[in-house]
Short mmCIF file of C-alpha atoms and ligand atoms in Angstrom, two decimals:
data_model
loop_
_atom_site.label_atom_id
_atom_site.label_comp_id
_atom_site.label_asym_id
_atom_site.label_seq_id
_atom_site.Cartn_x
_atom_site.Cartn_y
_atom_site.Cartn_z
CA MET U 62 51.28 -22.98 -14.42
CA GLY U 63 53.16 -20.60 -11.94
CA LYS U 64 52.65 -20.06 -8.37
CA PRO U 65 48.61 -19.80 -7.61
CA LEU U 66 47.41 -16.43 -7.00
CA HIS U 67 46.91 -15.62 -3.38
CA VAL U 68 43.78 -13.81 -2.56
CA GLY U 69 43.07 -12.31 0.45
CA ILE U 70 39.30 -11.25 1.35
CA ILE U 71 37.98 -9.81 4.31
CA GLY U 72 34.82 -10.85 5.85
CA ALA U 73 33.71 -14.56 5.91
CA GLY U 74 29.85 -13.52 5.47
CA LEU U 75 27.82 -15.23 2.89
CA ALA U 76 29.30 -12.80 0.28
CA GLY U 77 33.33 -13.94 1.66
CA LEU U 78 32.32 -17.54 1.97
CA ARG U 79 30.59 -17.86 -2.27
CA CYS U 80 34.02 -15.90 -3.15
CA ALA U 81 36.24 -17.91 -1.02
CA ASP U 82 34.29 -21.15 -2.96
CA VAL U 83 34.68 -19.78 -6.72
CA LEU U 84 38.25 -18.67 -6.30
CA LEU U 85 39.28 -22.02 -4.43
CA GLN U 86 37.16 -23.92 -7.55
CA SER U 87 39.69 -21.82 -10.15
CA GLY U 88 42.96 -22.99 -8.27
CA MET U 89 43.26 -19.69 -6.40
CA LYS U 90 45.02 -19.81 -2.52
CA VAL U 91 42.52 -17.93 -0.47
CA THR U 92 43.01 -16.62 2.60
CA ILE U 93 40.10 -14.96 4.49
CA LEU U 94 40.30 -12.81 7.51
CA GLU U 95 37.27 -12.78 9.68
CA ALA U 96 37.07 -9.74 12.46
CA ARG U 97 34.76 -11.93 14.78
CA ASP U 98 34.91 -15.46 16.17
CA ARG U 99 33.13 -16.71 13.66
CA ILE U 100 31.69 -17.24 10.49
CA GLY U 101 28.17 -16.27 8.87
CA GLY U 102 28.29 -12.56 9.43
CA ARG U 103 24.27 -11.11 9.71
CA VAL U 104 23.53 -14.66 9.31
CA CYS U 105 23.72 -16.28 12.99
CA GLN U 106 21.77 -18.17 15.38
CA SER U 107 21.41 -17.84 19.32
CA ASN U 108 19.75 -19.79 21.74
CA VAL U 109 17.52 -18.10 23.81
CA GLY U 110 15.14 -19.43 26.65
CA GLY U 111 15.16 -19.54 31.06
CA ALA U 112 16.46 -21.97 32.69
CA SER U 113 13.14 -24.13 32.65
CA VAL U 114 12.50 -24.03 29.21
CA ASP U 115 14.58 -25.09 26.34
CA LEU U 116 13.40 -22.75 22.85
CA GLY U 117 16.14 -23.76 20.70
CA ALA U 118 17.76 -22.13 18.07
CA HIS U 119 16.48 -18.82 16.68
CA PRO U 120 18.14 -17.02 13.93
CA SER U 121 18.56 -13.37 14.60
CA GLY U 122 19.76 -12.38 11.20
CA PRO U 123 17.33 -12.45 8.18
CA ASN U 124 14.37 -15.51 7.89
CA TRP U 125 13.36 -15.32 5.00
CA ILE U 126 14.28 -16.34 1.53
CA HIS U 127 13.30 -13.93 -0.72
CA GLY U 128 11.46 -14.78 -3.63
CA THR U 129 11.75 -18.50 -5.40
CA GLN U 130 12.57 -18.37 -8.45
CA ASN U 131 16.53 -19.17 -10.05
CA ASN U 132 16.72 -18.26 -6.28
CA PRO U 133 20.46 -20.39 -5.60
CA LEU U 134 19.61 -20.29 -1.61
CA VAL U 135 15.77 -21.96 -2.38
CA GLU U 136 18.28 -25.13 -3.67
CA ILE U 137 20.95 -25.04 -0.95
CA SER U 138 17.94 -24.93 1.94
CA GLU U 139 16.68 -28.21 -0.19
CA ARG U 140 20.06 -29.62 -0.03
CA SER U 141 21.06 -28.76 3.62
CA ASN U 142 17.77 -29.99 4.69
CA THR U 143 16.83 -26.99 5.59
CA ILE U 144 12.64 -26.61 6.57
CA THR U 145 11.60 -23.91 4.81
CA ASP U 146 7.52 -22.39 4.66
CA SER U 147 5.85 -20.26 2.59
CA TRP U 148 4.02 -18.31 5.53
CA ASP U 149 0.18 -17.45 4.31
CA GLY U 150 -1.64 -17.72 7.45
CA PRO U 151 -4.11 -15.42 8.41
CA GLN U 152 -3.25 -11.42 8.90
CA ALA U 153 -4.65 -9.55 11.80
CA THR U 154 -4.78 -5.92 11.93
CA PHE U 155 -5.30 -3.86 15.04
CA ASP U 156 -5.91 -0.39 15.23
CA THR U 157 -4.51 3.06 16.76
CA ALA U 158 -6.62 2.25 19.74
CA GLY U 159 -5.32 -1.26 19.77
CA LYS U 160 -8.55 -3.05 18.49
CA GLN U 161 -8.40 -5.98 16.09
CA LEU U 162 -9.87 -4.62 12.48
CA GLY U 163 -13.19 -6.73 11.71
CA PRO U 164 -11.84 -9.33 8.97
CA ALA U 165 -13.44 -7.10 6.36
CA LEU U 166 -11.82 -4.14 6.85
CA CYS U 167 -8.97 -5.92 7.43
CA THR U 168 -8.95 -7.60 4.18
CA LYS U 169 -9.91 -4.43 1.88
CA VAL U 170 -6.58 -2.77 3.51
CA ALA U 171 -4.33 -4.95 2.98
CA ASP U 172 -5.38 -5.64 -0.54
CA PHE U 173 -4.90 -2.26 -0.75
CA MET U 174 -1.54 -2.56 0.38
CA TRP U 175 -0.58 -4.91 -1.59
CA MET U 176 -1.76 -3.54 -4.62
CA THR U 177 -0.22 -0.20 -3.64
CA ILE U 178 2.95 -1.32 -3.24
CA ASP U 179 2.37 -3.71 -6.69
CA ARG U 180 2.05 -0.14 -8.55
CA ALA U 181 4.63 1.51 -7.37
CA PHE U 182 7.37 -1.17 -8.19
CA THR U 183 5.79 -0.82 -11.37
CA LEU U 184 6.20 3.13 -11.66
CA SER U 185 9.49 3.12 -10.38
CA GLN U 186 10.53 0.74 -12.97
CA LYS U 187 9.27 2.64 -15.94
CA ASP U 188 9.29 5.57 -14.88
CA THR U 189 11.91 6.45 -12.62
CA ALA U 190 13.35 9.04 -14.25
CA ASN U 191 10.42 11.16 -14.26
CA ILE U 192 9.74 10.72 -10.41
CA PRO U 193 11.40 13.41 -8.06
CA PRO U 194 14.01 11.92 -5.70
CA SER U 195 12.20 13.92 -3.13
CA LYS U 196 9.20 11.61 -3.30
CA SER U 197 8.37 8.57 -1.10
CA LEU U 198 6.70 5.24 -1.13
CA LEU U 199 3.97 7.33 1.69
CA ASP U 200 3.66 10.39 -0.90
CA PHE U 201 2.49 7.24 -3.69
CA PHE U 202 0.17 5.67 -1.27
CA LYS U 203 -1.46 9.05 -0.26
CA GLU U 204 -2.08 9.80 -3.75
CA GLU U 205 -3.53 6.50 -4.34
CA LEU U 206 -5.66 6.69 -0.99
CA GLU U 207 -7.37 9.74 -2.89
CA LYS U 208 -7.98 7.58 -5.90
CA THR U 209 -9.97 5.28 -4.17
CA GLY U 210 -13.61 5.71 -2.63
CA PHE U 211 -12.61 4.55 0.99
CA SER U 212 -14.33 6.58 3.67
CA GLN U 213 -11.99 8.17 6.10
CA LEU U 214 -11.84 5.83 8.87
CA GLU U 215 -10.48 3.14 6.12
CA LYS U 216 -8.12 5.49 4.69
CA ASP U 217 -6.71 5.91 8.01
CA ALA U 218 -6.26 2.29 8.67
CA CYS U 219 -5.01 2.33 4.96
CA LEU U 220 -1.82 4.34 6.16
CA GLU U 221 -1.76 3.29 9.44
CA LEU U 222 -0.69 -0.15 7.96
CA SER U 223 1.44 1.34 4.91
CA LYS U 224 3.88 2.06 8.02
CA MET U 225 4.61 -2.31 7.78
CA TRP U 226 6.84 -1.05 4.89
CA GLY U 227 9.35 -0.05 7.38
CA GLY U 228 9.94 -3.49 8.49
CA TYR U 229 10.57 -4.67 5.40
CA ILE U 230 13.48 -2.20 4.92
CA GLY U 231 14.22 -1.16 8.03
CA SER U 232 13.63 2.27 8.22
CA PRO U 233 10.38 4.60 7.99
CA ILE U 234 7.95 4.47 5.01
CA GLU U 235 8.41 8.18 4.46
CA ARG U 236 11.78 7.51 3.80
CA GLN U 237 11.75 5.16 1.04
CA SER U 238 12.30 6.26 -2.32
CA LEU U 239 9.62 6.27 -4.56
CA LYS U 240 12.00 6.77 -8.01
CA PHE U 241 14.58 3.94 -6.56
CA PHE U 242 11.51 1.83 -5.39
CA TYR U 243 12.71 -0.80 -8.10
CA LEU U 244 15.78 -1.55 -6.37
CA GLU U 245 13.87 -2.90 -3.57
CA GLU U 246 11.85 -5.70 -5.68
CA CYS U 247 13.15 -9.29 -4.93
CA LEU U 248 12.98 -12.04 -6.99
CA GLU U 249 9.58 -13.34 -8.92
CA GLY U 250 7.80 -16.34 -6.91
CA THR U 251 6.92 -17.03 -3.18
CA ASN U 252 8.77 -15.51 0.26
CA LEU U 253 10.12 -18.44 2.22
CA PHE U 254 10.37 -18.47 5.95
CA VAL U 255 13.88 -20.34 6.67
CA ALA U 256 11.61 -22.19 9.64
CA SER U 257 14.64 -24.13 11.45
CA THR U 258 17.13 -21.62 10.60
CA TYR U 259 19.67 -20.36 8.17
CA LYS U 260 21.83 -22.86 10.07
CA ASN U 261 22.12 -25.88 7.49
CA ILE U 262 22.41 -23.07 4.38
CA LEU U 263 25.31 -21.31 6.27
CA GLN U 264 27.16 -24.75 7.02
CA TYR U 265 26.82 -25.56 3.06
CA ILE U 266 27.82 -22.93 1.86
CA ALA U 267 31.09 -22.17 4.09
CA LYS U 268 32.38 -26.11 3.45
CA PRO U 269 34.63 -24.99 0.62
CA ALA U 270 35.82 -21.79 1.83
CA LEU U 271 36.39 -23.96 5.77
CA GLU U 272 38.27 -27.35 3.99
CA GLY U 273 40.07 -25.25 1.33
CA ALA U 274 40.75 -21.57 2.75
CA ASP U 275 42.87 -20.66 5.49
CA ILE U 276 40.62 -18.69 7.91
CA HIS U 277 41.94 -15.92 10.39
CA LEU U 278 39.29 -15.13 12.57
CA ASN U 279 39.06 -12.49 15.76
CA GLU U 280 41.74 -10.78 12.80
CA PRO U 281 38.82 -7.35 12.63
CA VAL U 282 40.71 -5.15 9.33
CA VAL U 283 42.11 -1.53 10.33
CA ALA U 284 43.79 -0.76 6.62
CA VAL U 285 44.19 -2.18 3.03
CA ASP U 286 46.57 -0.22 1.01
CA GLY U 287 45.99 -0.61 -2.90
CA LYS U 288 48.40 -1.51 -5.46
CA ASN U 289 49.10 0.40 -8.52
CA ARG U 290 48.37 -1.60 -11.40
CA SER U 291 48.52 1.30 -14.26
CA SER U 292 52.44 1.66 -13.01
CA GLY U 293 52.81 -1.62 -14.80
CA THR U 294 55.00 -3.10 -11.36
CA ASP U 295 53.83 -6.71 -10.20
CA SER U 296 52.82 -5.18 -6.55
CA GLN U 297 50.45 -6.60 -3.98
CA VAL U 298 47.48 -5.11 -1.60
CA LEU U 299 48.53 -4.67 1.66
CA VAL U 300 46.44 -5.89 4.52
CA ARG U 301 46.91 -4.70 8.21
CA THR U 302 45.00 -5.45 11.11
CA SER U 303 44.19 -4.17 14.93
CA ALA U 304 46.77 -6.35 16.54
CA GLY U 305 49.37 -4.92 13.71
CA LYS U 306 49.52 -7.69 11.18
CA LYS U 307 50.27 -7.19 7.96
CA TYR U 308 49.69 -9.57 5.11
CA LEU U 309 50.25 -8.92 1.43
CA PHE U 310 48.34 -10.74 -1.08
CA ASP U 311 47.91 -10.35 -5.22
CA GLU U 312 43.99 -9.10 -5.28
CA VAL U 313 41.56 -8.31 -2.04
CA VAL U 314 37.85 -8.96 -2.20
CA ALA U 315 36.28 -6.48 0.53
CA THR U 316 33.07 -7.53 1.60
CA PHE U 317 32.87 -4.64 4.74
CA PRO U 318 29.00 -3.95 5.36
CA LEU U 319 28.09 -0.66 3.41
CA GLY U 320 27.67 0.53 7.45
CA TRP U 321 31.14 -0.40 7.76
CA LEU U 322 32.57 1.38 4.85
CA LYS U 323 30.56 5.07 5.56
CA ARG U 324 32.18 4.83 8.54
CA ASN U 325 36.34 3.64 7.78
CA LYS U 326 36.72 5.44 4.10
CA ALA U 327 39.87 6.26 5.76
CA ALA U 328 40.85 2.92 6.24
CA PHE U 329 41.58 2.88 2.39
CA SER U 330 44.74 4.05 0.60
CA PRO U 331 44.92 5.83 -1.51
CA PRO U 332 41.91 7.67 -0.82
CA ILE U 333 38.46 5.72 -2.35
CA PRO U 334 38.29 7.64 -5.65
CA GLN U 335 35.32 9.93 -5.04
CA ARG U 336 32.43 8.69 -7.62
CA LEU U 337 32.91 5.77 -5.21
CA SER U 338 33.45 7.92 -1.99
CA GLU U 339 29.66 9.49 -3.01
CA ALA U 340 27.96 6.33 -4.45
CA ILE U 341 28.91 4.82 -0.44
CA ASP U 342 27.51 8.04 0.73
CA ASN U 343 24.24 7.83 -1.26
CA ILE U 344 23.14 4.75 -0.40
CA SER U 345 21.26 4.42 3.07
CA TYR U 346 22.07 1.71 5.53
CA GLY U 347 18.88 0.45 7.56
CA GLN U 348 18.51 -0.53 11.34
CA LEU U 349 15.72 -3.18 11.65
CA GLU U 350 15.88 -5.51 14.97
CA LYS U 351 14.19 -8.32 16.22
CA ILE U 352 13.01 -8.94 19.59
CA TYR U 353 11.82 -12.78 20.20
CA VAL U 354 9.15 -13.20 22.68
CA ASN U 355 8.54 -16.66 24.28
CA PHE U 356 5.50 -17.94 25.75
CA PRO U 357 4.68 -20.95 27.90
CA ALA U 358 2.17 -21.81 25.41
CA THR U 359 0.17 -19.94 22.34
CA PHE U 360 -3.08 -18.13 24.08
CA TRP U 361 -3.38 -16.60 21.04
CA ARG U 362 -4.41 -19.68 19.69
CA ASN U 363 -6.90 -20.31 21.91
CA THR U 364 -9.92 -20.15 19.57
CA ASP U 365 -10.72 -22.31 16.29
CA THR U 366 -11.65 -19.19 14.26
CA PRO U 367 -8.58 -18.53 11.49
CA VAL U 368 -9.25 -14.68 12.29
CA THR U 369 -8.77 -14.70 15.45
CA SER U 370 -5.80 -17.07 15.40
CA PRO U 371 -3.47 -14.63 13.58
CA SER U 372 -0.13 -15.55 12.36
CA PHE U 373 1.00 -11.91 10.99
CA ILE U 374 0.15 -9.19 13.14
CA PHE U 375 0.19 -5.84 12.18
CA PHE U 376 -0.26 -3.14 15.72
CA SER U 377 0.04 0.75 15.54
CA PRO U 378 -0.82 2.27 18.82
CA THR U 379 -0.94 5.43 19.68
CA TYR U 380 -2.25 3.70 23.33
CA VAL U 381 1.24 3.33 23.91
CA ASP U 382 3.70 6.31 25.77
CA HIS U 383 6.53 7.36 23.86
CA PRO U 384 7.63 10.37 21.68
CA PRO U 385 4.73 11.81 19.36
CA SER U 386 6.82 11.57 16.35
CA PRO U 387 8.38 9.42 14.97
CA TYR U 388 5.27 6.32 15.39
CA TRP U 389 5.71 2.72 17.24
CA ASN U 390 4.54 0.70 15.65
CA GLN U 391 5.08 -3.17 15.06
CA ASP U 392 4.95 -5.86 12.65
CA CYS U 393 4.67 -9.73 14.57
CA PHE U 394 4.62 -13.19 13.66
CA SER U 395 3.85 -16.31 15.13
CA LEU U 396 6.13 -18.51 15.01
CA ALA U 397 3.39 -20.82 16.33
CA ASP U 398 2.13 -21.45 12.98
CA LEU U 399 5.56 -22.80 11.68
CA PRO U 400 5.67 -26.04 10.09
CA GLN U 401 5.53 -28.74 13.02
CA SER U 402 9.07 -29.62 14.03
CA CYS U 403 9.75 -26.05 14.55
CA ALA U 404 7.16 -24.44 15.44
CA HIS U 405 7.28 -23.02 19.02
CA PRO U 406 5.11 -20.68 21.27
CA ALA U 407 6.31 -17.22 20.76
CA LEU U 408 6.75 -13.96 18.71
CA LEU U 409 9.22 -12.77 16.55
CA PHE U 410 8.65 -8.29 16.53
CA TYR U 411 9.97 -6.61 13.39
CA THR U 412 11.50 -2.99 14.97
CA TYR U 413 12.80 -0.20 12.93
CA GLY U 414 13.48 3.28 13.19
CA ALA U 415 13.58 5.81 16.45
CA CYS U 416 11.71 3.10 17.61
CA ALA U 417 14.34 0.38 17.30
CA GLU U 418 17.14 2.78 18.23
CA HIS U 419 15.32 3.40 21.36
CA VAL U 420 15.18 -0.02 21.86
CA VAL U 421 18.73 -1.15 21.47
CA SER U 422 19.52 2.05 24.01
CA LYS U 423 17.56 0.63 26.88
CA ILE U 424 18.92 -3.33 26.92
CA SER U 425 22.65 -2.06 25.81
CA PRO U 426 23.76 -1.98 29.22
CA TYR U 427 22.03 -5.50 30.12
CA SER U 428 22.78 -9.34 29.64
CA PRO U 429 20.10 -10.95 28.01
CA ASP U 430 19.29 -12.94 31.66
CA SER U 431 18.57 -9.88 34.02
CA GLU U 432 16.30 -9.25 35.46
CA GLU U 433 16.28 -5.67 34.11
CA TYR U 434 16.29 -7.12 30.58
CA TYR U 435 13.14 -8.98 31.04
CA ASN U 436 11.08 -6.03 32.43
CA ILE U 437 12.62 -3.33 29.82
CA LEU U 438 11.46 -5.16 27.40
CA HIS U 439 8.04 -6.78 28.82
CA ASP U 440 7.04 -2.81 29.47
CA PHE U 441 7.84 -2.76 25.36
CA LEU U 442 5.92 -5.12 24.23
CA HIS U 443 3.45 -5.66 26.72
CA PRO U 444 0.61 -3.14 25.07
CA TYR U 445 1.39 -5.20 22.10
CA PHE U 446 1.16 -8.87 22.57
CA SER U 447 -1.69 -7.88 25.41
CA ARG U 448 -4.07 -6.80 22.45
CA LEU U 449 -3.89 -10.42 21.23
CA PRO U 450 -7.14 -12.79 21.30
CA GLY U 451 -6.65 -15.21 24.48
CA TYR U 452 -4.94 -12.74 26.20
CA ASP U 453 -5.67 -13.26 30.24
CA ALA U 454 -4.08 -10.53 32.38
CA GLN U 455 -4.31 -13.14 35.46
CA SER U 456 -3.00 -16.55 33.39
CA PRO U 457 0.44 -17.53 33.88
CA LEU U 458 0.45 -19.02 30.29
CA CYS U 459 0.30 -15.17 28.83
CA ARG U 460 3.68 -13.99 31.09
CA PRO U 461 6.71 -14.45 28.72
CA THR U 462 9.15 -16.83 30.29
CA SER U 463 12.06 -14.85 28.13
CA PHE U 464 12.78 -12.16 25.52
CA LEU U 465 15.90 -12.41 23.04
CA ALA U 466 16.64 -8.74 21.17
CA THR U 467 19.31 -8.15 18.38
CA LYS U 468 21.74 -5.09 18.57
CA TRP U 469 22.52 -4.82 14.93
CA GLN U 470 22.78 -0.87 15.20
CA SER U 471 25.54 -1.39 18.01
CA ASP U 472 27.94 -3.80 16.19
CA SER U 473 30.52 -1.95 14.21
CA PHE U 474 31.39 -5.28 12.52
CA ALA U 475 27.84 -5.92 10.74
CA GLY U 476 27.84 -1.85 10.09
CA ASN U 477 26.05 -0.62 12.94
CA GLY U 478 22.62 -1.54 11.07
CA SER U 479 20.80 -4.17 8.78
CA TYR U 480 21.41 -3.47 4.92
CA SER U 481 21.10 -0.95 2.58
CA ASN U 482 18.21 0.56 1.51
CA PHE U 483 17.24 3.62 -1.02
CA GLN U 484 15.75 6.50 0.93
CA VAL U 485 14.52 9.97 -0.75
CA GLY U 486 16.81 12.25 -1.85
CA LEU U 487 18.83 9.49 -3.73
CA ALA U 488 19.26 11.06 -6.92
CA ASN U 489 21.27 8.03 -9.43
CA GLY U 490 21.13 4.96 -7.15
CA LEU U 491 21.41 2.12 -9.86
CA ALA U 492 25.00 4.13 -11.22
CA ASP U 493 25.37 4.86 -7.49
CA ILE U 494 25.05 0.59 -6.72
CA GLU U 495 27.17 -0.08 -10.17
CA THR U 496 30.16 2.12 -8.70
CA MET U 497 30.12 0.08 -5.39
CA ARG U 498 29.84 -2.88 -7.82
CA GLU U 499 32.64 -1.87 -10.20
CA GLY U 500 35.08 -1.08 -6.46
CA MET U 501 38.68 -0.39 -7.02
CA GLY U 502 39.49 -4.00 -8.33
CA ALA U 503 40.57 -3.07 -11.94
CA ASP U 504 43.66 -0.18 -10.48
CA ARG U 505 44.38 -1.06 -7.26
CA GLY U 506 43.69 -4.92 -6.62
CA ILE U 507 40.73 -4.03 -4.12
CA TRP U 508 37.42 -5.67 -4.95
CA LEU U 509 34.16 -4.92 -3.04
CA ALA U 510 31.17 -8.05 -2.93
CA GLY U 511 28.54 -7.77 -0.11
CA GLU U 512 25.10 -7.51 -0.26
CA HIS U 513 25.38 -3.56 -1.52
CA THR U 514 27.30 -4.66 -4.31
CA ALA U 515 24.21 -7.25 -5.11
CA PRO U 516 22.68 -7.30 -9.12
CA VAL U 517 19.13 -5.36 -8.65
CA VAL U 518 16.86 -8.18 -7.03
CA GLY U 519 18.82 -9.33 -4.65
CA LEU U 520 20.49 -5.96 -2.84
CA GLY U 521 19.82 -6.21 0.81
CA THR U 522 19.34 -9.92 1.02
CA THR U 523 21.26 -12.89 1.61
CA THR U 524 21.06 -13.90 -1.98
CA GLY U 525 22.35 -10.91 -2.70
CA ALA U 526 25.58 -11.76 -1.14
CA TYR U 527 25.43 -15.44 -2.14
CA TRP U 528 25.38 -13.89 -6.10
CA SER U 529 27.52 -10.88 -5.01
CA GLY U 530 30.55 -12.89 -3.98
CA GLU U 531 30.45 -14.83 -6.66
CA GLU U 532 30.23 -12.52 -9.44
CA VAL U 533 32.95 -10.36 -7.88
CA ALA U 534 35.20 -13.69 -8.20
CA LYS U 535 34.58 -14.55 -11.54
CA ARG U 536 35.09 -11.11 -12.56
CA ILE U 537 38.59 -11.35 -10.59
CA CYS U 538 39.05 -14.87 -12.42
CA ASP U 539 37.87 -12.51 -16.35
CA THR U 540 40.69 -9.52 -15.54
CA LEU U 541 43.55 -12.10 -14.47
CA SER U 542 42.65 -14.34 -17.07
CA LYS U 543 43.25 -11.30 -19.78
CA LYS U 544 46.22 -9.83 -18.23
CA ASN U 545 47.86 -13.40 -18.83
C1 FAD A 614 17.82 -8.00 11.67
C2 FAD A 614 17.86 -8.40 9.90
C3 FAD A 614 17.52 -9.24 9.11
C4 FAD A 614 17.54 -9.52 7.92
N1 FAD A 614 16.63 -10.50 7.41
C5 FAD A 614 16.48 -11.09 6.18
C6 FAD A 614 16.06 -11.44 5.21
O1 FAD A 614 14.73 -12.08 6.19
N2 FAD A 614 16.00 -12.74 4.01
C7 FAD A 614 17.43 -11.91 3.73
O2 FAD A 614 17.52 -12.40 2.33
N3 FAD A 614 18.01 -10.97 4.23
C8 FAD A 614 17.98 -10.45 5.03
N4 FAD A 614 19.01 -9.94 6.61
C9 FAD A 614 19.83 -9.49 4.79
C10 FAD A 614 21.08 -10.42 5.19
O3 FAD A 614 21.49 -10.68 6.40
C11 FAD A 614 22.31 -9.51 4.76
O4 FAD A 614 22.04 -8.90 3.34
C12 FAD A 614 23.58 -10.55 4.70
O5 FAD A 614 23.75 -11.70 5.38
C13 FAD A 614 24.50 -9.73 4.00
O6 FAD A 614 25.82 -10.95 3.66
P1 FAD A 614 27.30 -10.05 3.52
O7 FAD A 614 28.33 -11.49 3.63
O8 FAD A 614 27.54 -8.97 2.40
O9 FAD A 614 27.39 -9.65 5.03
P2 FAD A 614 27.73 -9.79 6.12
O10 FAD A 614 27.06 -11.20 6.85
O11 FAD A 614 27.47 -8.51 7.20
O12 FAD A 614 29.48 -10.62 6.15
C14 FAD A 614 30.51 -9.36 6.70
C15 FAD A 614 31.90 -10.21 7.22
O13 FAD A 614 32.65 -8.73 7.46
C16 FAD A 614 33.02 -8.95 8.89
N5 FAD A 614 33.92 -7.90 8.57
C17 FAD A 614 33.55 -6.36 8.99
N6 FAD A 614 34.23 -5.73 9.79
C18 FAD A 614 34.96 -6.92 9.36
C19 FAD A 614 36.82 -6.20 9.66
N7 FAD A 614 37.06 -4.66 9.94
N8 FAD A 614 37.68 -7.24 9.48
C20 FAD A 614 37.33 -7.69 8.84
N9 FAD A 614 35.80 -8.50 8.95
C21 FAD A 614 34.99 -7.99 9.25
C22 FAD A 614 32.05 -9.29 9.70
O14 FAD A 614 32.09 -10.01 10.71
C23 FAD A 614 30.75 -9.89 8.77
O15 FAD A 614 31.08 -11.67 8.94
C24 FAD A 614 18.70 -9.25 7.52
C25 FAD A 614 20.10 -8.73 8.11
C26 FAD A 614 19.29 -8.30 9.30
C27 FAD A 614 20.46 -7.47 10.15
#
């Protein structure tokens, strides 16, 4: 009945926006401090295209909704008229020499790969305690391959294809912890490609916050001074911004990305408790980047047979000039295979690790509409798209019209990376996540949310970010109702 509690939320990504919604519904006053000039965080859209071609909006953060069962984003996508697609097109795999594998071998290696991924999930769930932290998913692949009667050529092809996993987590497969592989598992059900972009989903989730919260954009937070709840005094949390502004809140929800927390622990005062600090160090942060390549026409679909019209393509070249280690493989999707209204003649490449670092460092000085930018990305991707069926070096239809690449690793407000992942060496992964989820709310009034604090089946995803905001809001309400 008294004055409503005032909660400050740092960050207007999905976690912060959903948190605001639940807190507003509970009658609290909410202020959001967002560093960027827009809401959405890692969910954002950009336009791409040359002067003569309008290619529409592309999502440059997430593309997928991971798992349909009990996934709130599925319902939101339906309510917000978002077009999704359960991607089921034919796969093409190119060998290290750039030659497409025949259909039988392609199916055999793909079947082996998905079966091994399934087995690895089951093993890590059932036997996590007995798996050494140093064991990687790649080690497991190698062991499983030894149990098969495959020829050397087939084994080599399977090992190459296993590198595709890097495109899921943003780090090479030899860095993927087997012990904590189960933390990568998503909800049951199909993976949906968000064909019409996350735009409507974001607007739907943001609506309550846009209507009911006080949102300050362009307000990077640089310091958060917690309260001392145990002292019994009714202190507040002080938040300071880079422009020198000060805000006082009864509670604060910090949705800084994990990568930001790793680099800015000193922003918190009193210092972050040791166990939380260790947890922030222990969980890793991936470096997934995406490159869109637009063409005048879908030349790779000029033939009728499904095998030569691939919609998911995997390249693992040794013929490209690059440092001997690590490898330069790419996963690629044909956006021509999206539902009719969203289909366009474009390829979407996922790149990660050292290769992504290389691309971002090369393009960083240039604007996306500059000739230099075009030439760098053209030279980088030509060895890949030129292997596709239907490619003709002389045809203008095979010459890209434009490129657009993400640069999350140079974006400090995205934590200089993509999302959390679980790498070899991790000894107490689940406990680390639980510690981050706990945050410093109970003692200092500083709660953490974001994809890195999500329930296990949502870690690293948009759904997880949404859930984490919801959960932390409920915990704040519970704590305060117990107190009163
Ligand atoms: C390339 C890429 C591909 C992805 N693909 C998928 C996918 O297909 N499916 C999927 O489910 N997920 C995917 N993800 C992950 C998904 O985007 C994230 O898990 C989710 O968007 C994270 O939401 P969040 O609210 O936790 O964090 P964010 O969206 O990062 O929100 C945090 C907010 O805090 C703000 N902020 C940061 N620092 C400060 C500061 N100092 N002061 C004030 N504000 C600050 C940021 O600007 C941001 O708005 C992908 C991510 C990337 C980068």
